[in-house]
Amino acid sequence: MRSWLLPLQSAGKIDVEEEFQQSCFHITVYKSYIPAAPARKPAAQAKATNPKQPVRGSDRDSKFS
């Protein structure tokens, strides 16, 4: 368990406290643990990038419209 947590702690992504009286770890997870979500393209830009793929909500031939 320590070998798995040490690189994350060294990278500043988590903080680990280990109890020795009982087998227990207290782990604090920081926001830096999760990478930032990729920026989303506006619908008009997405359509211009891939014109063959319909933009969600604009497919008039869909059986759900």
Coordinates of N, CA and C in Angstrom, one line a residue:
M1 N 0.8 -1.2 0.0 CA 0.0 0.0 0.0 C 0.9 1.3 0.0
R2 N 1.9 1.3 0.8 CA 2.8 2.4 0.9 C 3.5 2.7 -0.5
S3 N 3.9 1.7 -1.2 CA 4.5 1.9 -2.5 C 3.6 2.5 -3.5
W4 N 2.3 2.2 -3.4 CA 1.3 2.8 -4.3 C 1.0 4.3 -3.9
L5 N 1.0 4.6 -2.6 CA 0.7 5.9 -2.2 C 1.8 6.9 -2.2
L6 N 3.1 6.4 -2.1 CA 4.2 7.3 -2.0 C 4.4 8.2 -3.2
P7 N 4.3 7.7 -4.4 CA 4.5 8.6 -5.6 C 3.4 9.6 -5.7
L8 N 2.2 9.3 -5.3 CA 1.1 10.3 -5.3 C 1.4 11.4 -4.2
Q9 N 1.9 11.0 -3.1 CA 2.2 11.9 -2.0 C 3.4 12.8 -2.4
S10 N 4.4 12.2 -3.0 CA 5.5 13.0 -3.5 C 5.2 14.0 -4.6
A11 N 4.2 13.7 -5.4 CA 3.7 14.6 -6.4 C 2.8 15.7 -5.9
G12 N 2.4 15.6 -4.6 CA 1.6 16.6 -4.0 C 0.1 16.4 -4.3
K13 N -0.3 15.2 -4.7 CA -1.7 15.0 -5.1 C -2.5 14.5 -3.9
I14 N -1.8 13.9 -2.9 CA -2.5 13.4 -1.7 C -1.6 13.6 -0.5
D15 N -2.2 13.5 0.7 CA -1.5 13.5 1.9 C -1.9 12.2 2.7
V16 N -1.0 11.5 3.2 CA -1.2 10.2 3.8 C -0.7 10.3 5.3
E17 N -1.6 9.8 6.2 CA -1.2 9.6 7.6 C -1.5 8.1 7.9
E18 N -0.6 7.5 8.4 CA -0.7 6.0 8.7 C -0.8 5.9 10.3
E19 N -1.8 5.1 10.7 CA -1.9 4.7 12.1 C -1.2 3.3 12.3
F20 N -0.5 3.2 13.3 CA 0.2 1.9 13.6 C -0.5 1.1 14.6
Q21 N -1.3 1.7 15.5 CA -2.1 0.9 16.5 C -3.1 0.0 15.8
Q22 N -3.7 0.5 14.8 CA -4.6 -0.3 13.9 C -4.2 -0.1 12.5
S23 N -4.5 -1.1 11.7 CA -4.1 -1.0 10.2 C -5.1 0.0 9.6
C24 N -4.6 1.3 9.4 CA -5.5 2.3 8.9 C -4.7 3.4 8.3
F25 N -5.1 3.9 7.1 CA -4.5 5.1 6.5 C -5.6 6.1 6.4
H26 N -5.2 7.4 6.7 CA -6.1 8.5 6.5 C -5.5 9.3 5.3
I27 N -6.3 9.4 4.3 CA -5.8 10.0 3.0 C -6.6 11.2 2.7
T28 N -5.9 12.3 2.4 CA -6.5 13.5 2.0 C -6.2 13.7 0.5
V29 N -7.2 13.8 -0.4 CA -7.0 14.0 -1.8 C -7.2 15.4 -2.2
Y30 N -6.2 16.0 -2.9 CA -6.2 17.4 -3.3 C -6.8 17.5 -4.7
K31 N -7.2 18.7 -5.1 CA -7.8 18.9 -6.4 C -6.9 18.6 -7.5
S32 N -5.6 18.7 -7.3 CA -4.6 18.4 -8.3 C -4.5 16.9 -8.7
Y33 N -5.2 16.1 -7.9 CA -5.2 14.6 -8.2 C -5.9 14.4 -9.5
I34 N -7.0 15.1 -9.8 CA -7.8 14.9 -11.0 C -7.3 15.9 -12.1
P35 N -7.0 15.4 -13.3 CA -6.5 16.4 -14.3 C -7.7 17.2 -14.7
A36 N -7.4 18.4 -15.2 CA -8.4 19.4 -15.7 C -9.1 18.7 -16.9
A37 N -10.4 18.9 -16.9 CA -11.2 18.4 -18.1 C -10.8 19.2 -19.3
P38 N -10.8 18.5 -20.5 CA -10.5 19.2 -21.7 C -11.6 20.2 -22.1
A39 N -11.2 21.3 -22.7 CA -12.1 22.3 -23.1 C -13.1 21.8 -24.1
R40 N -14.4 22.1 -23.9 CA -15.4 21.6 -24.9 C -15.5 22.6 -26.0
K41 N -15.7 22.1 -27.2 CA -15.8 22.9 -28.4 C -17.3 23.4 -28.5
P42 N -17.5 24.6 -28.9 CA -18.8 25.1 -29.2 C -19.4 24.3 -30.3
A43 N -20.7 24.1 -30.4 CA -21.4 23.2 -31.4 C -21.0 23.7 -32.8
A44 N -21.0 25.0 -33.1 CA -20.7 25.4 -34.5 C -19.3 25.0 -34.9
Q45 N -18.3 25.1 -34.0 CA -17.0 24.7 -34.3 C -16.9 23.2 -34.4
A46 N -17.6 22.4 -33.6 CA -17.5 21.0 -33.7 C -18.1 20.5 -35.1
K47 N -19.2 21.2 -35.6 CA -19.8 20.8 -36.9 C -18.8 21.2 -38.0
A48 N -18.1 22.3 -37.9 CA -17.2 22.7 -38.9 C -16.0 21.8 -39.0
T49 N -15.6 21.2 -37.8 CA -14.5 20.3 -37.8 C -14.8 19.0 -38.4
N50 N -16.0 18.5 -38.2 CA -16.4 17.2 -38.7 C -17.8 17.3 -39.3
P51 N -18.0 17.8 -40.5 CA -19.3 18.1 -41.0 C -20.2 16.8 -41.3
K52 N -19.6 15.7 -41.3 CA -20.4 14.4 -41.6 C -21.1 13.9 -40.3
Q53 N -20.6 14.3 -39.2 CA -21.2 13.9 -37.9 C -22.2 14.9 -37.5
P54 N -23.5 14.6 -37.3 CA -24.5 15.5 -36.9 C -24.2 16.1 -35.5
V55 N -24.5 17.3 -35.3 CA -24.4 17.9 -33.9 C -25.6 17.5 -33.1
R56 N -25.4 17.2 -31.9 CA -26.5 16.7 -31.0 C -27.7 17.7 -31.1
G57 N -28.9 17.2 -31.3 CA -30.1 18.0 -31.3 C -30.4 18.5 -32.6
S58 N -29.6 18.4 -33.7 CA -29.9 18.9 -34.9 C -30.1 17.9 -36.0
D59 N -30.1 16.6 -35.7 CA -30.2 15.6 -36.6 C -31.7 15.4 -37.0
R60 N -32.2 16.0 -38.1 CA -33.6 16.0 -38.4 C -34.1 14.6 -38.8
D61 N -33.2 13.7 -39.2 CA -33.6 12.4 -39.6 C -33.7 11.4 -38.5
S62 N -33.5 11.8 -37.3 CA -33.5 11.0 -36.1 C -34.9 10.5 -35.8
K63 N -35.0 9.2 -35.4 CA -36.3 8.7 -35.1 C -36.8 9.3 -33.8
F64 N -36.0 10.0 -33.0 CA -36.4 10.6 -31.8 C -36.9 12.0 -31.9
S65 N -36.9 12.7 -33.1 CA -37.3 14.1 -33.2 C -38.8 14.2 -33.4

